Coordinates of C-alpha atoms in Angstrom, one line a residue:
Chain C
M179 CA 76.6 -153.4 -66.9
P180 CA 76.3 -157.1 -67.9
R181 CA 72.8 -157.3 -66.5
T182 CA 70.8 -159.1 -69.1
H183 CA 67.1 -159.5 -69.4
T184 CA 65.6 -162.2 -71.6
S185 CA 62.2 -161.7 -73.3
S186 CA 60.3 -164.6 -75.0
F187 CA 58.1 -164.3 -78.1
R188 CA 56.5 -166.7 -80.5
I189 CA 56.7 -166.0 -84.3
E190 CA 53.1 -166.1 -85.6
F191 CA 51.7 -166.6 -89.1
G192 CA 50.8 -162.9 -89.4
D193 CA 54.4 -161.9 -88.5
C194 CA 55.6 -163.5 -91.7
D195 CA 55.4 -162.2 -95.3
P196 CA 54.7 -163.8 -98.7
A197 CA 58.4 -165.0 -98.7
Q198 CA 57.3 -167.2 -95.7
I199 CA 59.8 -165.5 -93.4
V200 CA 59.5 -162.9 -90.7
F201 CA 58.6 -159.4 -92.1
Y202 CA 61.8 -157.7 -90.9
P203 CA 60.3 -154.6 -89.3
N204 CA 58.8 -157.1 -86.8
F205 CA 62.3 -157.8 -85.4
F206 CA 62.5 -154.1 -84.5
K207 CA 59.0 -154.4 -82.9
W208 CA 60.3 -157.3 -80.7
M209 CA 63.5 -155.3 -79.8
D210 CA 61.3 -152.4 -78.8
I211 CA 59.2 -154.6 -76.5
A212 CA 62.4 -156.3 -75.2
A213 CA 63.7 -152.8 -74.4
L214 CA 60.6 -152.0 -72.4
H215 CA 60.7 -155.4 -70.6
F216 CA 64.4 -154.7 -69.8
F217 CA 63.5 -151.2 -68.4
N218 CA 60.8 -152.8 -66.3
A219 CA 63.2 -155.4 -65.0
C220 CA 65.5 -152.5 -64.0
G221 CA 62.6 -151.0 -61.9
I222 CA 61.5 -148.4 -64.5
P223 CA 57.6 -148.4 -64.5
S224 CA 55.4 -147.8 -67.5
W225 CA 55.9 -144.5 -69.5
R226 CA 52.5 -143.4 -68.2
E227 CA 53.9 -143.5 -64.7
T228 CA 57.3 -142.0 -65.5
K229 CA 55.4 -139.2 -67.3
A230 CA 53.3 -138.5 -64.2
E231 CA 56.3 -138.7 -61.9
R232 CA 59.2 -137.2 -63.8
G233 CA 57.8 -136.0 -67.1
I234 CA 59.6 -138.7 -69.0
I235 CA 57.3 -139.9 -71.9
G236 CA 59.6 -142.6 -73.1
A237 CA 63.0 -143.6 -74.3
P238 CA 62.9 -142.8 -78.0
L239 CA 65.5 -144.0 -80.5
I240 CA 68.5 -142.1 -81.8
N241 CA 69.6 -145.0 -83.8
A242 CA 68.6 -148.6 -84.5
S243 CA 70.4 -151.3 -86.4
A244 CA 70.1 -155.0 -86.9
K245 CA 72.3 -157.6 -88.5
F246 CA 70.2 -160.4 -89.9
V247 CA 72.1 -163.6 -89.4
S248 CA 69.6 -166.4 -89.9
S249 CA 66.0 -166.3 -91.3
A250 CA 63.1 -167.3 -89.1
T251 CA 59.6 -168.3 -89.7
Y252 CA 56.4 -169.4 -87.9
P253 CA 55.6 -171.1 -85.6
E254 CA 59.0 -170.7 -83.8
P255 CA 59.6 -169.6 -80.3
I256 CA 62.3 -166.9 -80.0
E257 CA 64.1 -165.2 -77.2
V258 CA 65.7 -161.7 -77.0
D259 CA 68.7 -161.1 -74.6
T260 CA 68.8 -157.4 -73.8
S261 CA 71.6 -155.5 -72.0
V262 CA 73.1 -152.0 -71.8
A263 CA 76.3 -152.1 -73.9
E264 CA 77.5 -148.6 -73.4
I265 CA 76.6 -145.1 -71.9
R266 CA 77.3 -142.1 -74.1
G267 CA 76.3 -138.9 -72.2
K268 CA 72.5 -138.6 -72.4
S269 CA 72.3 -141.6 -74.7
F270 CA 72.8 -145.3 -74.1
V271 CA 73.3 -148.4 -76.2
L272 CA 71.0 -151.4 -75.8
R273 CA 72.2 -154.6 -77.3
H274 CA 69.6 -157.2 -78.3
V275 CA 70.5 -160.8 -79.4
I276 CA 67.5 -162.5 -80.9
R277 CA 67.8 -166.3 -80.7
R278 CA 65.9 -169.4 -81.7
G279 CA 67.4 -171.7 -79.1
D280 CA 71.1 -171.5 -79.6
T281 CA 70.8 -170.1 -83.2
V282 CA 71.4 -166.4 -83.4
L283 CA 68.8 -164.8 -85.7
V284 CA 69.5 -161.1 -85.3
E285 CA 72.2 -159.0 -83.6
G286 CA 70.5 -155.7 -82.9
E287 CA 71.4 -152.4 -81.3
E288 CA 69.3 -149.5 -80.2
I289 CA 70.7 -146.1 -79.1
R290 CA 68.1 -144.4 -77.0
I291 CA 67.6 -141.3 -74.8
F292 CA 65.1 -140.5 -72.1
A293 CA 62.7 -137.8 -73.4
I294 CA 60.2 -135.3 -72.2
E295 CA 57.7 -133.3 -74.3
D296 CA 59.4 -130.3 -75.8
P297 CA 58.1 -127.3 -73.8
A298 CA 58.4 -125.2 -77.0
D299 CA 56.3 -127.7 -79.1
P300 CA 54.2 -130.5 -77.4
K301 CA 54.2 -132.3 -80.8
R302 CA 58.0 -132.7 -80.5
I303 CA 60.3 -134.3 -77.9
K304 CA 63.5 -133.4 -76.0
A305 CA 66.3 -135.4 -74.4
V306 CA 67.0 -135.3 -70.7
P307 CA 70.0 -136.7 -68.8
I308 CA 69.7 -140.3 -67.8
P309 CA 68.2 -140.2 -64.3
E310 CA 70.8 -140.9 -61.6
D311 CA 68.8 -143.8 -60.0
I312 CA 68.6 -145.6 -63.4
L313 CA 72.2 -144.9 -64.3
A314 CA 73.3 -146.2 -60.9
Q315 CA 71.9 -149.6 -61.9
W316 CA 73.7 -149.7 -65.2
V317 CA 77.3 -148.7 -64.4
Chain P
M51 CA 74.3 -145.2 -109.4
P52 CA 72.7 -141.8 -108.4
R53 CA 69.3 -143.0 -109.7
T54 CA 66.9 -142.0 -106.9
H55 CA 63.3 -143.0 -106.6
T56 CA 61.0 -141.0 -104.3
S57 CA 58.1 -142.7 -102.5
S58 CA 55.3 -140.8 -100.8
F59 CA 53.5 -141.7 -97.6
R60 CA 51.2 -140.1 -95.0
I61 CA 51.7 -140.7 -91.3
E62 CA 48.4 -141.9 -89.9
F63 CA 47.0 -141.9 -86.4
G64 CA 47.6 -145.7 -86.1
D65 CA 51.2 -145.3 -87.1
C66 CA 51.8 -143.4 -83.9
D67 CA 52.3 -144.6 -80.3
P68 CA 51.1 -143.3 -76.9
A69 CA 54.1 -140.9 -77.0
Q70 CA 52.3 -139.3 -79.9
I71 CA 55.1 -139.9 -82.4
V72 CA 55.7 -142.5 -85.1
F73 CA 56.2 -146.0 -83.6
Y74 CA 59.7 -146.5 -84.9
P75 CA 59.5 -149.9 -86.5
N76 CA 57.1 -148.2 -89.0
F77 CA 60.0 -146.3 -90.4
F78 CA 61.5 -149.6 -91.4
K79 CA 58.2 -150.6 -92.9
W80 CA 58.2 -147.5 -95.1
M81 CA 61.9 -148.2 -96.0
D82 CA 60.9 -151.7 -97.0
I83 CA 58.0 -150.4 -99.2
A84 CA 60.3 -147.7 -100.6
A85 CA 62.8 -150.4 -101.5
L86 CA 60.1 -152.3 -103.5
H87 CA 59.0 -149.1 -105.2
F88 CA 62.6 -148.5 -106.1
F89 CA 63.0 -152.0 -107.5
N90 CA 59.8 -151.6 -109.5
A91 CA 61.1 -148.2 -110.8
C92 CA 64.3 -150.1 -112.0
G93 CA 62.1 -152.5 -113.9
I94 CA 62.0 -155.4 -111.4
P95 CA 58.5 -156.8 -111.3
S96 CA 56.7 -158.2 -108.2
W97 CA 58.5 -161.0 -106.3
R98 CA 55.7 -163.3 -107.4
E99 CA 56.8 -162.8 -111.0
T100 CA 60.6 -162.9 -110.3
K101 CA 59.9 -166.2 -108.4
A102 CA 58.1 -167.6 -111.5
E103 CA 60.7 -166.3 -113.9
R104 CA 64.0 -166.6 -112.1
G105 CA 63.3 -168.3 -108.7
I106 CA 64.0 -165.1 -106.9
I107 CA 61.6 -164.8 -103.9
G108 CA 62.7 -161.4 -102.8
A109 CA 65.6 -159.2 -101.6
P110 CA 65.9 -160.0 -97.9
L111 CA 67.9 -158.0 -95.5
I112 CA 71.4 -158.6 -94.3
N113 CA 71.5 -155.4 -92.3
A114 CA 69.2 -152.5 -91.6
S115 CA 69.9 -149.3 -89.8
A116 CA 68.4 -146.0 -89.2
K117 CA 69.5 -142.7 -87.6
F118 CA 66.5 -140.9 -86.2
V119 CA 67.1 -137.2 -86.8
S120 CA 63.7 -135.5 -86.1
S121 CA 60.5 -137.0 -84.6
A122 CA 57.4 -137.1 -86.7
T123 CA 53.7 -137.4 -86.0
Y124 CA 50.3 -137.6 -87.7
P125 CA 48.9 -136.3 -90.0
E126 CA 52.1 -135.4 -91.8
P127 CA 53.0 -136.3 -95.4
I128 CA 56.5 -137.8 -95.8
E129 CA 58.8 -138.8 -98.6
V130 CA 61.5 -141.4 -98.9
D131 CA 64.4 -140.9 -101.4
T132 CA 65.9 -144.3 -102.2
S133 CA 69.1 -145.0 -104.1
V134 CA 71.8 -147.7 -104.4
A135 CA 74.8 -146.4 -102.4
E136 CA 77.1 -149.3 -102.9
I137 CA 77.5 -152.8 -104.5
R138 CA 79.4 -155.4 -102.3
G139 CA 79.6 -158.7 -104.2
K140 CA 76.2 -160.4 -103.8
S141 CA 74.9 -157.7 -101.5
F142 CA 74.0 -154.1 -102.2
V143 CA 73.4 -151.0 -100.0
L144 CA 70.2 -149.1 -100.4
R145 CA 70.2 -145.6 -98.9
H146 CA 66.8 -144.1 -97.7
V147 CA 66.4 -140.5 -96.7
I148 CA 63.0 -140.0 -95.1
R149 CA 61.9 -136.3 -95.2
R150 CA 59.0 -134.2 -94.2
G151 CA 59.4 -131.4 -96.8
D152 CA 63.0 -130.3 -96.4
T153 CA 63.3 -131.7 -92.8
V154 CA 65.2 -134.9 -92.7
L155 CA 63.5 -137.3 -90.3
V156 CA 65.5 -140.5 -90.7
E157 CA 68.7 -141.5 -92.6
G158 CA 68.3 -145.2 -93.2
E159 CA 70.4 -147.9 -94.9
E160 CA 69.5 -151.4 -95.9
I161 CA 72.0 -154.1 -97.0
R162 CA 70.1 -156.6 -99.1
I163 CA 70.7 -159.7 -101.3
F164 CA 68.6 -161.4 -103.9
A165 CA 67.4 -164.7 -102.6
I166 CA 66.0 -168.0 -103.7
E167 CA 64.4 -170.8 -101.6
D168 CA 67.2 -172.9 -100.1
P169 CA 67.0 -176.2 -102.1
A170 CA 68.1 -178.0 -99.0
D171 CA 65.3 -176.5 -96.8
P172 CA 62.4 -174.7 -98.3
K173 CA 61.8 -172.9 -95.0
R174 CA 65.1 -171.2 -95.4
I175 CA 66.5 -168.8 -98.1
K176 CA 69.8 -168.6 -100.0
A177 CA 71.7 -165.7 -101.7
V178 CA 72.2 -165.5 -105.4
P179 CA 74.5 -163.1 -107.4
I180 CA 72.8 -159.8 -108.4
P181 CA 71.3 -160.6 -111.9
E182 CA 73.4 -159.0 -114.6
D183 CA 70.4 -157.0 -116.1
I184 CA 69.7 -155.4 -112.7
L185 CA 73.3 -154.7 -112.0
A186 CA 73.7 -153.1 -115.4
Q187 CA 71.2 -150.4 -114.3
W188 CA 73.0 -149.7 -111.0
V189 CA 76.7 -149.3 -111.9
Chain N
M300 CA 23.7 -138.6 -95.3
P301 CA 24.9 -140.1 -98.7
R302 CA 28.1 -138.0 -98.5
T303 CA 30.9 -140.4 -99.5
H304 CA 34.6 -140.0 -99.2
T305 CA 37.0 -142.2 -101.1
S306 CA 40.4 -143.1 -99.8
S307 CA 43.1 -144.7 -101.9
F308 CA 45.7 -147.3 -100.8
R309 CA 48.1 -149.7 -102.4
I310 CA 48.5 -153.2 -101.0
E311 CA 52.2 -153.7 -100.3
F312 CA 54.2 -156.9 -99.9
G313 CA 54.4 -156.5 -96.2
D314 CA 50.6 -156.2 -95.9
C315 CA 50.3 -159.8 -97.1
D316 CA 50.9 -163.1 -95.2
P317 CA 52.4 -166.4 -96.1
A318 CA 49.2 -167.4 -97.9
Q319 CA 50.1 -164.6 -100.3
I320 CA 46.9 -162.6 -99.5
V321 CA 46.3 -159.5 -97.3
F322 CA 46.7 -160.3 -93.6
Y323 CA 43.1 -159.5 -92.7
P324 CA 43.6 -157.2 -89.7
N325 CA 45.1 -154.8 -92.3
F326 CA 41.6 -154.3 -93.8
F327 CA 40.5 -152.9 -90.5
K328 CA 43.6 -150.7 -90.4
W329 CA 42.6 -149.3 -93.8
M330 CA 39.0 -148.8 -92.6
D331 CA 40.4 -146.9 -89.6
I332 CA 42.4 -144.6 -91.8
A333 CA 39.5 -144.2 -94.2
A334 CA 37.3 -143.2 -91.2
L335 CA 39.8 -140.5 -90.3
H336 CA 40.1 -139.3 -93.9
F337 CA 36.3 -139.2 -93.9
F338 CA 36.2 -137.1 -90.7
N339 CA 38.8 -134.7 -92.1
A340 CA 36.7 -134.4 -95.3
C341 CA 33.8 -133.4 -93.0
G342 CA 35.9 -130.7 -91.5
I343 CA 36.9 -132.5 -88.3
P344 CA 40.6 -131.7 -87.7
S345 CA 43.2 -134.2 -86.1
W346 CA 42.3 -135.7 -82.7
R347 CA 45.1 -133.6 -81.3
E348 CA 43.2 -130.5 -82.2
T349 CA 39.8 -131.8 -81.2
K350 CA 41.3 -132.7 -77.8
A351 CA 42.7 -129.2 -77.3
E352 CA 39.5 -127.6 -78.5
R353 CA 36.7 -129.8 -77.2
G354 CA 38.4 -132.6 -75.1
I355 CA 37.5 -135.1 -77.8
I356 CA 40.4 -137.6 -78.0
G357 CA 39.0 -139.6 -80.9
A358 CA 36.1 -141.7 -82.2
P359 CA 36.7 -145.2 -80.7
L360 CA 34.9 -148.2 -81.9
I361 CA 31.9 -149.8 -80.3
N362 CA 31.7 -152.5 -83.0
A363 CA 33.6 -153.3 -86.2
S364 CA 32.7 -155.9 -88.8
A365 CA 33.8 -157.0 -92.2
K366 CA 32.4 -159.3 -94.8
F367 CA 35.3 -160.6 -97.0
V368 CA 34.0 -160.9 -100.5
S369 CA 37.1 -161.3 -102.6
S370 CA 40.7 -161.9 -101.6
A371 CA 43.4 -159.4 -102.6
T372 CA 47.1 -159.4 -102.8
Y373 CA 50.1 -157.1 -103.6
P374 CA 50.8 -154.9 -105.6
E375 CA 47.2 -153.9 -106.1
P376 CA 45.7 -150.4 -105.7
I377 CA 42.5 -150.3 -103.6
E378 CA 39.9 -147.7 -102.7
V379 CA 37.7 -147.4 -99.7
D380 CA 34.3 -145.6 -100.0
T381 CA 33.2 -144.3 -96.6
S382 CA 29.9 -142.9 -95.6
V383 CA 27.6 -142.5 -92.5
A384 CA 25.0 -145.2 -92.8
E385 CA 23.1 -144.4 -89.6
I386 CA 22.9 -142.3 -86.4
R387 CA 22.0 -144.2 -83.2
G388 CA 22.0 -141.7 -80.3
K389 CA 25.6 -141.1 -79.2
S390 CA 26.9 -143.7 -81.7
F391 CA 27.0 -143.7 -85.5
V392 CA 27.5 -146.3 -88.2
L393 CA 30.3 -145.8 -90.8
R394 CA 30.0 -148.0 -93.9
H395 CA 33.2 -148.8 -95.8
V396 CA 33.2 -150.5 -99.2
I397 CA 36.7 -151.6 -100.1
R398 CA 37.2 -152.1 -103.8
R399 CA 39.8 -153.0 -106.4
G400 CA 38.5 -151.1 -109.3
D401 CA 34.9 -152.4 -109.6
T402 CA 35.5 -155.6 -107.6
V403 CA 34.2 -155.4 -104.1
L404 CA 36.8 -156.9 -101.7
V405 CA 35.3 -156.1 -98.3
E406 CA 32.0 -154.7 -97.0
G407 CA 32.8 -153.2 -93.6
E408 CA 31.0 -151.4 -90.9
E409 CA 32.3 -149.5 -87.9
I410 CA 30.1 -148.3 -85.1
R411 CA 31.8 -145.4 -83.3
I412 CA 31.3 -142.8 -80.7
F413 CA 33.1 -139.6 -79.9
A414 CA 35.1 -139.9 -76.7
I415 CA 36.8 -137.9 -74.0
E416 CA 39.2 -139.1 -71.3
D417 CA 37.2 -140.6 -68.4
P418 CA 37.5 -137.9 -65.6
A419 CA 37.3 -140.7 -63.1
D420 CA 40.2 -142.7 -64.7
P421 CA 42.5 -141.1 -67.4
K422 CA 43.4 -144.6 -68.6
R423 CA 39.8 -145.1 -69.7
I424 CA 37.5 -143.3 -72.1
K425 CA 33.9 -142.0 -72.0
A426 CA 31.3 -141.3 -74.7
V427 CA 30.0 -137.8 -75.4
P428 CA 27.0 -136.8 -77.6
I429 CA 27.9 -136.2 -81.3
P430 CA 28.7 -132.5 -81.5
E431 CA 25.9 -130.5 -83.1
D432 CA 28.1 -129.0 -85.9
I433 CA 29.3 -132.5 -87.0
L434 CA 25.8 -134.0 -86.7
A435 CA 24.4 -131.1 -88.9
Q436 CA 26.6 -132.3 -91.7
W437 CA 25.5 -135.9 -91.5
V438 CA 21.7 -135.7 -91.3
Chain K
M110 CA 31.6 -178.2 -79.4
P111 CA 32.3 -176.4 -76.2
R112 CA 36.0 -177.2 -76.4
T113 CA 37.7 -173.9 -75.5
H114 CA 41.3 -172.9 -75.9
T115 CA 42.7 -169.9 -74.0
S116 CA 45.6 -167.9 -75.5
S117 CA 47.5 -165.3 -73.4
F118 CA 49.0 -162.0 -74.6
R119 CA 50.4 -158.9 -73.1
I120 CA 49.4 -155.5 -74.4
E121 CA 52.6 -153.6 -75.3
F122 CA 53.3 -149.9 -75.7
G123 CA 53.5 -150.3 -79.5
D124 CA 50.0 -151.9 -79.6
C125 CA 48.5 -148.7 -78.3
D126 CA 47.8 -145.5 -80.2
P127 CA 48.0 -141.8 -79.4
A128 CA 44.6 -142.0 -77.5
Q129 CA 46.6 -144.3 -75.1
I130 CA 44.4 -147.4 -75.8
V131 CA 44.8 -150.5 -78.0
F132 CA 44.8 -149.6 -81.7
Y133 CA 41.7 -151.7 -82.5
P134 CA 43.0 -153.7 -85.5
N135 CA 45.3 -155.3 -83.0
F136 CA 42.3 -157.1 -81.4
F137 CA 41.7 -158.8 -84.7
K138 CA 45.4 -159.7 -84.9
W139 CA 45.1 -161.4 -81.5
M140 CA 41.9 -163.2 -82.6
D141 CA 43.8 -164.4 -85.7
I142 CA 46.6 -165.8 -83.5
A143 CA 44.1 -167.2 -81.0
A144 CA 42.4 -169.0 -83.9
L145 CA 45.7 -170.6 -85.0
H146 CA 46.5 -171.6 -81.4
F147 CA 43.0 -173.1 -81.2
F148 CA 43.5 -175.0 -84.5
N149 CA 46.9 -176.3 -83.1
A150 CA 45.2 -177.4 -79.9
C151 CA 42.8 -179.3 -82.1
G152 CA 45.7 -181.2 -83.7
I153 CA 45.9 -179.1 -86.9
P154 CA 49.5 -178.4 -87.7
S155 CA 51.0 -175.3 -89.3
W156 CA 49.5 -174.2 -92.6
R157 CA 52.9 -175.1 -94.2
E158 CA 52.3 -178.7 -93.2
T159 CA 48.6 -178.7 -94.1
K160 CA 49.5 -177.3 -97.5
A161 CA 52.1 -180.1 -98.1
E162 CA 49.7 -182.8 -96.8
R163 CA 46.3 -181.7 -98.0
G164 CA 46.8 -178.6 -100.1
I165 CA 45.1 -176.4 -97.4
I166 CA 46.9 -173.1 -97.3
G167 CA 44.9 -171.7 -94.4
A168 CA 41.5 -170.9 -92.9
P169 CA 40.8 -167.4 -94.4
L170 CA 38.0 -165.2 -93.2
I171 CA 34.5 -164.9 -94.6
N172 CA 33.4 -162.5 -91.9
A173 CA 35.0 -161.0 -88.8
S174 CA 33.3 -158.9 -86.2
A175 CA 34.0 -157.5 -82.7
K176 CA 32.0 -155.8 -80.1
F177 CA 34.3 -153.5 -78.0
V178 CA 33.0 -153.7 -74.5
S179 CA 35.9 -152.1 -72.4
S180 CA 38.9 -150.3 -73.5
A181 CA 42.4 -151.6 -72.7
T182 CA 45.9 -150.2 -72.5
Y183 CA 49.5 -151.3 -71.8
P184 CA 51.0 -153.0 -69.9
E185 CA 48.0 -155.3 -69.3
P186 CA 47.9 -159.1 -69.7
I187 CA 44.9 -160.3 -71.7
E188 CA 43.5 -163.7 -72.5
V189 CA 41.4 -164.9 -75.4
D190 CA 39.0 -167.8 -75.0
T191 CA 38.3 -169.4 -78.4
S192 CA 35.7 -172.0 -79.3
V193 CA 33.7 -173.2 -82.3
A194 CA 30.2 -171.7 -82.0
E195 CA 28.6 -173.1 -85.1
I196 CA 29.2 -175.1 -88.3
R197 CA 27.6 -173.8 -91.5
G198 CA 28.4 -176.1 -94.4
K199 CA 31.9 -175.3 -95.5
S200 CA 32.2 -172.5 -93.1
F201 CA 32.4 -172.4 -89.3
V202 CA 32.1 -169.7 -86.6
L203 CA 34.9 -169.1 -84.1
R204 CA 33.9 -167.2 -81.0
H205 CA 36.6 -165.2 -79.2
V206 CA 36.1 -163.6 -75.8
I207 CA 39.0 -161.3 -75.0
R208 CA 39.4 -160.7 -71.3
R209 CA 41.6 -158.8 -68.8
G210 CA 41.1 -161.1 -65.8
D211 CA 37.3 -161.2 -65.4
T212 CA 36.6 -158.0 -67.4
V213 CA 35.4 -158.7 -70.9
L214 CA 37.1 -156.3 -73.4
V215 CA 36.0 -157.7 -76.7
E216 CA 33.4 -160.2 -77.9
G217 CA 34.6 -161.3 -81.3
E218 CA 33.5 -163.7 -84.0
E219 CA 35.2 -165.0 -87.1
I220 CA 33.6 -167.0 -89.8
R221 CA 36.2 -169.0 -91.6
I222 CA 36.6 -171.6 -94.3
F223 CA 39.5 -174.0 -95.1
A224 CA 41.0 -172.9 -98.4
I225 CA 43.3 -174.2 -101.2
E226 CA 45.0 -172.2 -103.9
D227 CA 42.5 -171.6 -106.8
P228 CA 43.7 -174.0 -109.5
A229 CA 42.4 -171.4 -112.0
D230 CA 44.4 -168.5 -110.5
P231 CA 47.2 -169.2 -108.0
K232 CA 46.8 -165.6 -106.8
R233 CA 43.3 -166.4 -105.5
I234 CA 41.9 -168.9 -103.1
K235 CA 39.0 -171.5 -103.0
A236 CA 37.0 -173.0 -100.2
V237 CA 37.0 -176.8 -99.5
P238 CA 34.8 -178.8 -97.2
I239 CA 35.9 -179.0 -93.6
P240 CA 38.0 -182.1 -93.4
E241 CA 36.2 -185.0 -91.7
D242 CA 38.9 -185.6 -89.1
I243 CA 38.7 -181.9 -88.0
L244 CA 34.9 -181.8 -88.1
A245 CA 34.8 -185.0 -86.0
Q246 CA 36.5 -183.1 -83.1
W247 CA 34.1 -180.1 -83.3
V248 CA 30.7 -181.7 -83.4

C-alpha cells in the first residue's frame, strides 16, 4: 500500500493567472496526470489498451479534493507524490502530495473507480470491480 | 445567506477527453468562473478594480472539493448554482451545484479567502479579513 | 458562401495570464468552438452522431493561423464571426473574426478536412471528401 | 541565428479530445512554453524579472500559425525545436518544429514583439524595440 510514485512538472507562465499564481484547476490537471503515471508505474497500460483488453475506458472520479497549503508560481519545478491511501469496495483513494522541494503546496485526494461504457447508454459510464491483478499490487 | 446566483455554460467538444466525458478539472474551472460571477452579482467588481481600490488581488482557494454524481458530455448545457454556505473567520465556503436541467452532475465546495500581495514577498499572497461591506451581504 | 455564424463568449479571469491579457492559445480554443457552432448552424450534428451515421469523427485541422490585432482581457464579452472562405478539394477554409464590439481582436483562419478513423491504424485519422449535402450549403 | 533550443513534453490523456487526438490549441500551448524555454536558453529571465528590470512584461504574439502534418495522441513523448527564423524591425519570427522522434507533427511559427504596459492604459500593451543585448545573440 505505501508504494509511492513521484511525477515531476514545471509550472509554466500559461499555468498562472492574472494574480500571478497557479490557476487552481491546473493542480487537479497535474493530479490527474500523476494518477495516470502512478497507474502506469503499477503496470496498467494506457486506457486505449485497457479498453481493448478489458473494456475499461478509464478510472473516472467519484470525488476530488485539494487543500491549498502554499501558493506557487512560474517558473518553479514541482513534484507530485502519489499513493493508494485506501480501498473502499469498487472505489479507491489516491493521495497526492504536491511539493516544491520540501515545501508542500497542495494535499490532494482523488476517489476513483474503474469504468466501462454503460451498455445501456454509450454516452454514460459504469463502475466495475477493481481488477484482481491490480488490487493484488495495492493491498 | 441563501442568496444564490446561477451561471450557465455549454459543455464543448474540447472540454471532453478521450473517454468522451468532461475532463474533470474543467468542472473546477466552471466553479471558479461561477464564483466570480457570484461575486459580481454581490457587487464585487473585477479583481483589477478591487486591487486598485483595496489591494485585494482575488479570492484564492484554501480548499476545493467536488463529488461527481453523474457524468456529462458535449454538447450539453449546464448550470451552476452558487451560494455562501458558511463563514469561518477570514475564510468562507462557497457551495456550487452543477446541474444539467434537474440532474445534479457535481456537488462542489470551495473555501476561499480574500487576499492581498504579501508585502514581504510579492510573489506570494496573504489573507485579509472579509471586507465589512461584502460580509454584510452574506450574513 | 457568405453565410456567417456568430458565437458569443465572455473572457474570464482564468483565460488570462500573468501579463493580464488572454493566454493566446485560448483564442484558438474559441475558434474551435466557433467552428463547431458554425457546423451545427449548417445542420451538421455532433461528431458523435456523424461518427455513428457516416463514420466522420470530426473536422481536424490542416492549418490554423491567427493575426492578433488588439489585446483583450477579462471580463470582456467577445464575439466570433465564422464563415467558409474557400473550398480546396477535400479541405475548406474557415474564417473567424474575433471582435469586442466593433474592435477586431483577432483575424483567424482554420483549414480543415472531414476525417474518419484510419482503417489501417485506429490511432490515426484519414481525410474524406466533403459530404455533398454539406458542400451544397457552402457553395 | 540557427541557435535551436529543444523542449520536451509528453502528450497526456487530458491533452486529447473525444476524437482521441491532441486537442489542437494544446499545440500552441506547447509552442508558447517552448518559446519561453528558448528565451530562457538565450539568457532572458522570467517576465517577472524583465518587468522589474526593463518594464518588459512579455513577448506577446502578433501572429501564430501551425501546419498540422501528422496527428498525435497519448501517451507519446514529443519534442519542439525552436529557433529565430527572421527579424522584422520590432518583431521577430520564432519557428517551432514539433516532432515525435523523427516524425514531424506540426510546423509552427510565432511572430512576437517585446511589450511593456501601455502607459496610456495599463489594461493594454505596447511594443518596444528588441533589446540590443538580446538582438546581439540572434543576428
